[in-house]
Coordinates of N, CA and C in Angstrom, one line a residue:
M25 N 0.8 -1.2 0.0 CA 0.0 0.0 0.0 C 0.9 1.3 0.0
N26 N 0.5 2.2 -0.8 CA 1.3 3.5 -0.9 C 0.6 4.5 0.0
N27 N 1.5 5.1 0.9 CA 1.0 6.1 1.8 C 1.2 7.5 1.2
T28 N 0.1 8.2 1.1 CA 0.1 9.6 0.5 C -0.1 10.6 1.5
T29 N 0.6 11.7 1.4 CA 0.4 12.9 2.3 C 0.2 14.1 1.4
L30 N -0.8 14.8 1.8 CA -1.2 16.1 1.1 C -0.7 17.3 2.0
V31 N 0.1 18.2 1.4 CA 0.5 19.4 2.0 C -0.3 20.5 1.4
I32 N -1.0 21.3 2.3 CA -1.8 22.5 1.8 C -1.1 23.7 2.3
L33 N -0.7 24.6 1.4 CA 0.0 25.8 1.8 C -1.0 27.0 2.0
I34 N -1.1 27.5 3.2 CA -2.0 28.6 3.5 C -1.3 29.7 4.3
A35 N 0.0 29.8 4.1 CA 0.8 30.8 4.8 C 1.0 32.0 4.0
G36 N 0.4 32.2 2.9 CA 0.7 33.3 2.0 C 0.3 34.7 2.6
S37 N 1.0 35.7 2.2 CA 0.7 37.1 2.7 C -0.3 37.8 1.9
S38 N -0.7 37.3 0.8 CA -1.7 38.0 -0.1 C -1.3 39.4 -0.5
K39 N -0.1 39.7 -0.8 CA 0.4 41.0 -1.1 C -0.3 41.5 -2.4
R40 N -0.5 40.6 -3.4 CA -1.0 41.0 -4.7 C -2.5 41.2 -4.6
F41 N -3.2 40.5 -3.7 CA -4.6 40.5 -3.6 C -5.1 41.8 -2.9
G42 N -4.4 42.3 -1.9 CA -4.7 43.5 -1.2 C -5.9 43.3 -0.2
G43 N -6.3 44.3 0.5 CA -7.4 44.2 1.4 C -6.9 43.8 2.8
K44 N -7.8 43.9 3.8 CA -7.4 43.7 5.2 C -7.4 42.2 5.5
V45 N -8.2 41.4 4.8 CA -8.3 40.0 5.0 C -7.5 39.2 4.0
K46 N -6.6 38.3 4.4 CA -5.8 37.5 3.5 C -6.7 36.7 2.7
K47 N -6.4 36.5 1.4 CA -7.3 35.8 0.5 C -7.7 34.4 0.9
Q48 N -6.8 33.7 1.6 CA -7.2 32.3 2.0 C -8.3 32.3 3.1
F49 N -8.5 33.5 3.7 CA -9.5 33.6 4.8 C -10.7 34.3 4.3
I50 N -10.8 34.8 3.1 CA -12.0 35.4 2.6 C -13.1 34.4 2.5
K51 N -14.3 34.8 3.0 CA -15.4 33.8 3.1 C -16.3 33.9 1.8
V52 N -16.6 32.7 1.3 CA -17.5 32.5 0.3 C -18.5 31.4 0.8
D53 N -19.8 31.8 0.8 CA -20.8 30.9 1.4 C -20.5 30.6 2.8
N54 N -20.0 31.6 3.5 CA -19.7 31.5 4.9 C -18.5 30.6 5.3
K55 N -17.7 30.2 4.3 CA -16.6 29.4 4.5 C -15.3 30.1 3.9
P56 N -14.2 30.1 4.6 CA -13.0 30.7 4.0 C -12.5 29.8 2.9
I57 N -11.8 30.5 1.9 CA -11.4 29.8 0.7 C -10.6 28.6 1.0
F58 N -9.7 28.6 2.0 CA -8.9 27.4 2.3 C -9.8 26.2 2.7
I59 N -10.9 26.5 3.3 CA -11.8 25.4 3.7 C -12.5 24.8 2.4
H60 N -12.9 25.6 1.5 CA -13.4 25.1 0.2 C -12.3 24.2 -0.5
T61 N -11.1 24.7 -0.5 CA -10.0 23.9 -1.0 C -9.8 22.6 -0.3
L62 N -9.8 22.6 1.0 CA -9.6 21.4 1.8 C -10.7 20.4 1.5
I63 N -12.0 20.9 1.5 CA -13.1 20.0 1.3 C -13.0 19.3 -0.1
N64 N -12.6 20.1 -1.1 CA -12.4 19.5 -2.4 C -11.3 18.5 -2.5
L65 N -10.2 18.8 -1.8 CA -9.1 17.8 -1.9 C -9.4 16.5 -1.1
L66 N -10.2 16.6 -0.1 CA -10.6 15.4 0.7 C -11.4 14.4 -0.1
K67 N -11.9 14.8 -1.3 CA -12.6 13.8 -2.1 C -11.7 12.7 -2.5
F68 N -10.4 13.0 -2.5 CA -9.4 11.9 -2.7 C -8.9 11.5 -1.3
N69 N -8.7 10.2 -1.1 CA -8.5 9.7 0.2 C -7.0 9.7 0.6
F70 N -6.5 10.9 0.9 CA -5.1 11.0 1.3 C -4.9 10.4 2.7
N71 N -3.8 9.7 3.0 CA -3.6 9.1 4.3 C -3.3 10.2 5.3
N72 N -2.6 11.2 5.0 CA -2.3 12.3 5.9 C -2.4 13.7 5.3
I73 N -2.7 14.7 6.1 CA -2.8 16.0 5.6 C -1.9 16.9 6.5
V74 N -1.1 17.8 5.9 CA -0.3 18.8 6.6 C -0.7 20.1 6.2
L75 N -1.2 21.0 7.1 CA -1.6 22.3 6.9 C -0.5 23.3 7.3
V76 N 0.0 24.1 6.4 CA 1.2 24.9 6.7 C 0.6 26.4 6.7
S77 N 0.8 27.1 7.8 CA 0.3 28.4 7.9 C 1.2 29.3 8.8
A78 N 0.9 30.6 8.9 CA 1.5 31.4 9.8 C 1.2 30.9 11.2
E79 N 2.2 31.0 12.1 CA 2.0 30.4 13.5 C 0.8 31.1 14.2
E80 N 0.6 32.4 14.0 CA -0.5 33.0 14.8 C -1.9 32.7 14.2
E81 N -1.9 32.0 13.1 CA -3.2 31.7 12.5 C -3.7 30.3 12.7
I82 N -2.8 29.4 13.2 CA -3.1 28.0 13.4 C -4.3 27.8 14.2
K83 N -4.5 28.6 15.3 CA -5.6 28.4 16.2 C -7.0 28.6 15.5
N84 N -7.0 29.7 14.7 CA -8.2 30.0 13.9 C -8.5 28.9 12.8
I85 N -7.4 28.5 12.2 CA -7.6 27.4 11.2 C -8.2 26.2 11.8
K86 N -7.7 25.8 13.0 CA -8.3 24.6 13.6 C -9.7 24.8 14.0
K87 N -10.1 26.0 14.4 CA -11.5 26.3 14.7 C -12.4 26.2 13.5
Y88 N -11.9 26.7 12.3 CA -12.7 26.6 11.1 C -12.9 25.1 10.7
I89 N -11.8 24.3 10.9 CA -11.9 22.9 10.5 C -12.8 22.1 11.5
E90 N -12.7 22.4 12.7 CA -13.5 21.7 13.7 C -15.0 21.9 13.5
K91 N -15.4 23.1 13.0 CA -16.8 23.3 12.9 C -17.4 23.0 11.5
E92 N -16.5 22.5 10.6 CA -16.9 22.2 9.3 C -17.5 20.8 9.1
P93 N -18.8 20.6 9.0 CA -19.3 19.2 8.9 C -18.9 18.4 7.7
L94 N -18.4 19.0 6.6 CA -18.0 18.3 5.5 C -16.6 17.7 5.6
I95 N -15.9 18.1 6.7 CA -14.6 17.5 6.9 C -14.8 16.4 8.0
K96 N -14.6 15.2 7.5 CA -14.9 14.0 8.4 C -14.0 13.9 9.6
D97 N -14.5 13.3 10.7 CA -13.7 13.2 11.9 C -12.4 12.4 11.6
K98 N -12.5 11.4 10.8 CA -11.3 10.6 10.5 C -10.2 11.4 9.9
S99 N -10.6 12.3 9.0 CA -9.6 13.2 8.3 C -9.0 14.1 9.4
K100 N -9.7 14.6 10.3 CA -9.2 15.5 11.3 C -8.1 14.8 12.2
K101 N -8.3 13.5 12.4 CA -7.3 12.8 13.2 C -6.0 12.7 12.5
N102 N -6.0 12.7 11.2 CA -4.8 12.6 10.4 C -4.2 13.9 9.9
M103 N -4.7 15.0 10.5 CA -4.2 16.4 10.2 C -3.1 16.8 11.1
H104 N -2.2 17.5 10.5 CA -1.1 18.1 11.3 C -0.9 19.5 10.9
Y105 N -0.5 20.3 11.8 CA -0.3 21.8 11.6 C 1.1 22.2 11.9
I106 N 1.7 22.9 10.9 CA 3.1 23.4 11.1 C 3.2 24.8 10.7
N107 N 4.2 25.5 11.1 CA 4.5 26.9 10.8 C 5.1 27.0 9.4
G108 N 4.7 28.0 8.7 CA 5.2 28.3 7.3 C 6.5 29.1 7.4
G109 N 7.1 29.4 6.2 CA 8.3 30.2 6.1 C 8.0 31.5 5.5
N110 N 9.0 32.3 5.3 CA 8.9 33.6 4.7 C 8.5 33.6 3.2
E111 N 8.8 32.5 2.6 CA 8.5 32.3 1.2 C 7.9 30.9 1.0
R112 N 7.2 30.7 -0.1 CA 6.5 29.4 -0.4 C 7.5 28.2 -0.2
V113 N 8.7 28.4 -0.8 CA 9.6 27.2 -0.8 C 10.0 26.8 0.6
Y114 N 10.1 27.8 1.5 CA 10.5 27.5 2.9 C 9.3 26.9 3.7
S115 N 8.1 27.2 3.3 CA 7.0 26.6 3.9 C 6.9 25.1 3.5
V116 N 7.2 24.8 2.2 CA 7.3 23.4 1.7 C 8.4 22.7 2.4
Y117 N 9.6 23.3 2.6 CA 10.7 22.7 3.2 C 10.4 22.4 4.7
N118 N 9.7 23.3 5.4 CA 9.3 23.0 6.8 C 8.4 21.7 6.8
A119 N 7.5 21.6 5.9 CA 6.6 20.5 5.8 C 7.4 19.2 5.5
M120 N 8.3 19.3 4.6 CA 9.1 18.1 4.2 C 9.9 17.6 5.4
N121 N 10.6 18.6 6.1 CA 11.4 18.2 7.3 C 10.5 17.6 8.4
F122 N 9.3 18.2 8.6 CA 8.4 17.6 9.6 C 8.1 16.2 9.3
L123 N 7.7 15.9 8.1 CA 7.4 14.6 7.7 C 8.6 13.6 7.7
N124 N 9.7 14.1 7.4 CA 10.9 13.3 7.4 C 11.3 12.9 8.8
E125 N 11.1 13.8 9.8 CA 11.4 13.6 11.2 C 10.4 12.7 11.9
H126 N 9.2 12.5 11.2 CA 8.2 11.7 11.9 C 7.8 10.6 11.0
R127 N 8.8 10.0 10.3 CA 8.5 8.9 9.3 C 7.9 7.7 10.0
E128 N 8.2 7.4 11.3 CA 7.6 6.3 11.9 C 6.1 6.4 12.2
D129 N 5.7 7.6 12.5 CA 4.3 7.9 12.8 C 3.5 8.3 11.6
I130 N 4.1 9.1 10.8 CA 3.3 9.6 9.6 C 4.0 9.1 8.3
K131 N 3.6 7.9 7.9 CA 4.3 7.2 6.8 C 3.9 7.9 5.5
T132 N 4.9 8.3 4.8 CA 4.7 9.0 3.5 C 5.6 8.4 2.4
D133 N 4.9 7.8 1.4 CA 5.7 7.3 0.2 C 5.6 8.4 -0.9
Y134 N 4.5 9.1 -1.0 CA 4.3 10.1 -2.0 C 3.7 11.4 -1.4
I135 N 4.3 12.5 -1.8 CA 3.9 13.8 -1.3 C 3.2 14.6 -2.4
F136 N 2.1 15.2 -2.0 CA 1.3 16.0 -3.0 C 1.2 17.4 -2.4
I137 N 1.6 18.4 -3.1 CA 1.7 19.8 -2.5 C 0.7 20.7 -3.3
H138 N -0.1 21.4 -2.5 CA -1.2 22.1 -3.2 C -1.4 23.5 -2.5
D139 N -1.8 24.5 -3.4 CA -2.0 25.8 -2.9 C -3.3 25.9 -2.2
G140 N -3.3 26.6 -1.1 CA -4.6 26.7 -0.3 C -5.6 27.5 -0.9
V141 N -5.3 28.3 -1.9 CA -6.2 29.2 -2.6 C -6.4 28.7 -4.1
R142 N -6.4 27.4 -4.2 CA -6.7 26.8 -5.5 C -7.8 25.8 -5.3
P143 N -9.0 26.3 -5.2 CA -10.1 25.4 -4.7 C -10.9 24.6 -5.8
L144 N -10.5 24.7 -7.1 CA -11.4 24.2 -8.1 C -10.8 22.9 -8.8
V145 N -9.7 22.4 -8.3 CA -9.2 21.2 -8.9 C -10.2 20.0 -8.6
T146 N -10.3 19.1 -9.6 CA -11.3 18.1 -9.5 C -10.8 16.8 -9.0
K147 N -11.7 15.9 -8.5 CA -11.3 14.6 -8.0 C -10.6 13.8 -9.1
N148 N -11.2 13.8 -10.3 CA -10.6 13.1 -11.4 C -9.2 13.5 -11.7
E149 N -8.9 14.8 -11.6 CA -7.6 15.4 -11.9 C -6.6 14.9 -10.9
I150 N -7.0 14.9 -9.6 CA -6.2 14.4 -8.5 C -5.9 12.9 -8.7
K151 N -6.9 12.1 -9.0 CA -6.7 10.7 -9.2 C -5.8 10.4 -10.4
S152 N -5.9 11.1 -11.5 CA -5.0 10.9 -12.6 C -3.6 11.3 -12.3
L153 N -3.5 12.4 -11.5 CA -2.1 12.8 -11.1 C -1.5 11.8 -10.2
Y154 N -2.3 11.2 -9.3 CA -1.7 10.2 -8.4 C -1.2 9.0 -9.3
E155 N -2.0 8.6 -10.3 CA -1.5 7.5 -11.1 C -0.3 7.8 -11.9
S156 N -0.1 9.1 -12.3 CA 1.1 9.5 -13.0 C 2.3 9.5 -12.1
V157 N 2.1 9.9 -10.9 CA 3.2 10.0 -9.9 C 3.6 8.6 -9.6
L158 N 2.7 7.6 -9.4 CA 3.1 6.2 -9.2 C 3.9 5.7 -10.3
K159 N 3.6 6.1 -11.5 CA 4.3 5.6 -12.7 C 5.6 6.3 -13.0
Y160 N 5.7 7.6 -12.8 CA 6.9 8.4 -13.2 C 7.7 9.0 -12.0
D161 N 7.1 8.8 -10.8 CA 7.8 9.4 -9.5 C 7.6 10.9 -9.4
A162 N 7.3 11.6 -10.4 CA 7.1 13.1 -10.3 C 6.2 13.5 -11.4
A163 N 5.1 14.3 -11.1 CA 4.2 14.8 -12.1 C 3.4 16.0 -11.5
I164 N 3.0 16.9 -12.4 CA 2.2 18.1 -11.9 C 1.0 18.3 -12.8
L165 N 0.0 18.9 -12.3 CA -1.1 19.4 -13.1 C -0.7 20.7 -13.8
A166 N -1.1 20.9 -15.0 CA -0.8 22.1 -15.7 C -1.8 22.3 -16.9
S167 N -2.2 23.5 -17.2 CA -3.2 23.8 -18.3 C -2.4 24.3 -19.5
K168 N -2.9 24.0 -20.7 CA -2.3 24.4 -21.9 C -2.5 25.9 -22.0
V169 N -1.4 26.6 -22.5 CA -1.5 28.0 -22.9 C -2.3 28.1 -24.2
V170 N -3.3 28.9 -24.2 CA -4.2 29.1 -25.4 C -4.0 30.5 -26.0
D171 N -3.5 31.4 -25.2 CA -3.4 32.8 -25.7 C -2.1 32.9 -26.5
T172 N -2.1 34.0 -27.4 CA -0.9 34.3 -28.1 C 0.1 35.0 -27.1
I173 N 1.3 34.5 -27.1 CA 2.3 35.0 -26.1 C 3.3 35.9 -26.8
K174 N 3.4 37.1 -26.3 CA 4.4 38.1 -26.9 C 5.5 38.3 -25.9
K175 N 6.7 38.4 -26.4 CA 7.9 38.8 -25.6 C 8.3 40.2 -26.0
T176 N 8.6 41.1 -25.0 CA 8.9 42.5 -25.2 C 10.3 42.8 -24.7
D177 N 10.8 43.9 -25.1 CA 12.1 44.4 -24.6 C 11.8 45.3 -23.4
E178 N 12.8 46.0 -22.9 CA 12.7 46.8 -21.8 C 11.8 48.1 -22.0
N179 N 11.5 48.4 -23.3 CA 10.7 49.5 -23.6 C 9.2 49.1 -23.9
N180 N 9.0 47.8 -23.7 CA 7.6 47.2 -23.9 C 7.3 47.2 -25.3
D181 N 8.3 47.1 -26.2 CA 8.1 46.9 -27.6 C 8.2 45.4 -27.9
I182 N 7.2 44.9 -28.7 CA 7.2 43.4 -29.0 C 8.5 43.1 -29.8
I183 N 9.2 42.0 -29.4 CA 10.4 41.6 -30.1 C 10.2 40.1 -30.6
E184 N 9.2 39.4 -30.1 CA 9.0 38.0 -30.5 C 7.6 37.5 -30.1
T185 N 7.1 36.7 -31.0 CA 5.9 35.9 -30.7 C 6.3 34.5 -30.3
I186 N 6.0 34.0 -29.1 CA 6.4 32.7 -28.6 C 5.5 31.6 -29.1
D187 N 6.1 30.5 -29.6 CA 5.4 29.4 -30.0 C 4.8 28.7 -28.8
R188 N 3.4 28.6 -28.8 CA 2.7 28.1 -27.6 C 2.5 26.6 -27.6
T189 N 3.0 25.9 -28.6 CA 2.7 24.5 -28.8 C 3.1 23.7 -27.5
Y190 N 4.2 24.0 -26.9 CA 4.7 23.3 -25.8 C 4.6 24.1 -24.5
L191 N 3.8 25.1 -24.4 CA 3.7 25.9 -23.2 C 2.5 25.5 -22.3
Y192 N 2.8 25.5 -21.0 CA 1.7 25.1 -20.0 C 1.8 26.1 -18.9
R193 N 0.6 26.3 -18.2 CA 0.6 27.1 -17.0 C 0.7 26.1 -15.9
A194 N 1.7 26.1 -15.1 CA 1.9 25.2 -14.0 C 0.8 25.4 -12.9
A195 N 0.2 24.3 -12.4 CA -0.8 24.4 -11.4 C -0.4 23.4 -10.3
T196 N -1.3 23.2 -9.4 CA -1.1 22.2 -8.3 C -2.4 21.4 -8.2
P197 N -2.4 20.2 -7.6 CA -1.2 19.6 -6.8 C 0.0 19.3 -7.8
Q198 N 1.1 19.3 -7.1 CA 2.3 18.7 -7.7 C 2.8 17.6 -6.8
G199 N 3.0 16.4 -7.4 CA 3.2 15.2 -6.7 C 4.6 14.6 -7.0
F200 N 5.2 14.0 -5.9 CA 6.5 13.4 -6.0 C 6.7 12.2 -5.1
K201 N 7.6 11.3 -5.5 CA 8.0 10.3 -4.6 C 8.7 11.0 -3.4
F202 N 8.3 10.7 -2.2 CA 8.8 11.5 -1.1 C 10.3 11.6 -1.0
D203 N 11.0 10.4 -1.0 CA 12.4 10.4 -0.8 C 13.2 11.2 -1.9
N204 N 12.6 11.1 -3.1 CA 13.3 11.9 -4.2 C 13.2 13.4 -4.0
Y205 N 12.0 13.8 -3.6 CA 11.8 15.3 -3.4 C 12.5 15.7 -2.1
M206 N 12.6 14.9 -1.1 CA 13.4 15.3 0.1 C 14.9 15.6 -0.3
Q207 N 15.4 14.7 -1.2 CA 16.8 14.9 -1.6 C 16.9 16.2 -2.4
A208 N 15.9 16.4 -3.3 CA 16.0 17.6 -4.2 C 15.9 18.9 -3.4
I209 N 14.9 19.0 -2.5 CA 14.7 20.3 -1.8 C 15.9 20.5 -0.8
K210 N 16.5 19.5 -0.3 CA 17.7 19.7 0.6 C 18.8 20.3 -0.2
K211 N 19.0 19.8 -1.4 CA 20.1 20.3 -2.3 C 19.8 21.8 -2.7
Y212 N 18.5 22.1 -2.9 CA 18.1 23.5 -3.2 C 18.5 24.4 -2.0
I213 N 18.1 24.0 -0.8 CA 18.3 24.8 0.4 C 19.8 25.0 0.6
D214 N 20.6 23.9 0.3 CA 22.1 24.0 0.5 C 22.8 24.7 -0.6
D215 N 22.1 24.9 -1.7 CA 22.8 25.6 -2.8 C 22.7 27.1 -2.6
K216 N 23.9 27.7 -2.3 CA 23.9 29.1 -1.9 C 23.7 30.0 -3.2
D217 N 23.8 29.4 -4.3 CA 23.7 30.2 -5.6 C 22.2 30.1 -6.1
S218 N 21.4 29.3 -5.5 CA 20.0 29.1 -6.0 C 19.2 30.4 -5.9
S219 N 18.4 30.6 -6.9 CA 17.5 31.7 -6.9 C 16.1 31.3 -6.4
L220 N 15.3 32.2 -6.0 CA 14.0 31.9 -5.4 C 13.1 31.3 -6.5
V221 N 12.5 30.1 -6.1 CA 11.6 29.4 -7.0 C 10.2 29.6 -6.6
T222 N 9.3 29.3 -7.5 CA 7.9 29.5 -7.2 C 7.0 28.2 -7.3
D223 N 7.7 27.1 -7.7 CA 7.0 25.9 -7.6 C 7.9 24.7 -7.4
D224 N 7.4 23.6 -7.0 CA 8.2 22.4 -6.6 C 8.8 21.7 -7.8
A225 N 8.1 21.7 -8.9 CA 8.6 21.0 -10.1 C 10.0 21.6 -10.5
E226 N 10.1 22.9 -10.3 CA 11.4 23.5 -10.7 C 12.6 23.0 -9.9
I227 N 12.3 22.8 -8.6 CA 13.3 22.2 -7.7 C 13.6 20.8 -8.1
Y228 N 12.6 20.0 -8.3 CA 12.8 18.6 -8.6 C 13.5 18.5 -10.0
S229 N 13.1 19.2 -11.0 CA 13.8 19.2 -12.3 C 15.3 19.5 -12.2
K230 N 15.6 20.5 -11.4 CA 17.0 21.0 -11.3 C 17.9 20.0 -10.5
Y231 N 17.3 19.5 -9.4 CA 18.2 18.8 -8.5 C 17.9 17.2 -8.4
F232 N 16.9 16.7 -9.2 CA 16.7 15.3 -9.1 C 16.5 14.7 -10.5
G233 N 15.4 15.1 -11.2 CA 15.1 14.4 -12.4 C 13.9 15.0 -13.2
K234 N 13.4 14.2 -14.1 CA 12.3 14.7 -15.0 C 11.0 14.7 -14.2
V235 N 10.1 15.7 -14.7 CA 8.8 15.8 -14.1 C 7.8 15.8 -15.3
K236 N 6.8 14.9 -15.2 CA 5.8 14.8 -16.2 C 4.7 15.9 -16.0
I237 N 4.1 16.3 -17.1 CA 2.9 17.2 -17.0 C 1.7 16.4 -17.3
L238 N 0.7 16.6 -16.5 CA -0.6 16.1 -16.8 C -1.6 17.2 -17.0
E239 N -2.2 17.3 -18.2 CA -3.0 18.4 -18.5 C -4.3 18.5 -17.6
C240 N -4.6 19.7 -17.1 CA -5.8 19.9 -16.3 C -6.6 21.0 -16.9
S241 N -7.8 21.2 -16.4 CA -8.7 22.3 -16.8 C -8.1 23.6 -16.5
S242 N -8.3 24.6 -17.3 CA -7.9 26.0 -17.0 C -8.7 26.5 -15.9
N243 N -9.8 25.8 -15.4 CA -10.5 26.3 -14.3 C -9.8 26.1 -12.9
N244 N -8.7 25.3 -13.0 CA -7.9 25.1 -11.8 C -7.0 26.3 -11.5
I245 N -7.7 27.4 -11.1 CA -7.0 28.6 -11.0 C -6.5 28.8 -9.5
K246 N -5.5 29.6 -9.4 CA -5.1 30.1 -8.1 C -5.6 31.5 -7.9
I247 N -6.3 31.7 -6.8 CA -7.0 33.0 -6.5 C -5.9 34.0 -6.1
T248 N -5.6 34.8 -7.1 CA -4.5 35.8 -6.9 C -5.0 37.2 -6.8
N249 N -6.1 37.5 -7.5 CA -6.7 38.8 -7.4 C -8.2 38.7 -7.4
K250 N -8.9 39.9 -7.3 CA -10.4 39.9 -7.2 C -11.1 39.3 -8.4
E251 N -10.5 39.4 -9.5 CA -11.1 38.8 -10.7 C -11.1 37.3 -10.6
D252 N -10.0 36.7 -10.0 CA -10.0 35.2 -9.8 C -11.1 34.8 -8.8
L253 N -11.3 35.7 -7.8 CA -12.3 35.4 -6.8 C -13.7 35.3 -7.4
D254 N -13.9 36.3 -8.3 CA -15.2 36.3 -9.1 C -15.4 35.0 -9.9
I255 N -14.3 34.5 -10.5 CA -14.4 33.3 -11.3 C -14.8 32.1 -10.4
F256 N -14.1 32.1 -9.2 CA -14.4 31.0 -8.3 C -15.8 31.0 -7.8
I257 N -16.3 32.2 -7.5 CA -17.7 32.3 -7.0 C -18.7 31.8 -8.1
K258 N -18.3 32.1 -9.4 CA -19.2 31.7 -10.5 C -19.1 30.2 -10.8
L259 N -18.0 29.6 -10.6 CA -17.8 28.2 -11.0 C -18.0 27.2 -9.9
K260 N -17.9 27.6 -8.6 CA -18.0 26.6 -7.5 C -19.3 25.8 -7.5

């Protein structure tokens, strides 16, 4: 039996979204967005769930989860809460270290990392991703780029039209064989020359091996601005 652990990242600062309330805590139908995300992800039977957030928000996160009837008691028993880092990659690293240090109690063969403000991924997409990760050790969801892409110079003049045939928008979840990704992210952290990365596939590709792309719907959006929130409200 393969043991799967889902890591949900809800430690973001929401700088681009603006407003007094962080986007992960904005309520839709009286539920914060991260709860919508969690309910959706629980349609797939992950063995363990790790919620990564700012330390001062853990108590409120637990309260939201405790009062949510759609989150089963069994799932609550397998949930773990840890502190996030200053950037996304350090939040993931904290989660990986936590799981590595508790291998005896929280058995993890495969890790799936998901944005807490990406609430529209489907059960079938997660199931297909899981099957791809079992086969290839590393895979992510991504949607095809359908727009015409232009490259500009520093004056905002167009200098090139990019061939979109092989272009994808990276999404989450992103899944990996746990031991492989543990090696990769450790190498990234130890690499003093490494630049800041924005997704896990980049780390895996650079420090371990190939990552497969599994095409998903363009509806699997990350809520970054108010327009994205309107889309979620319409599609939920």
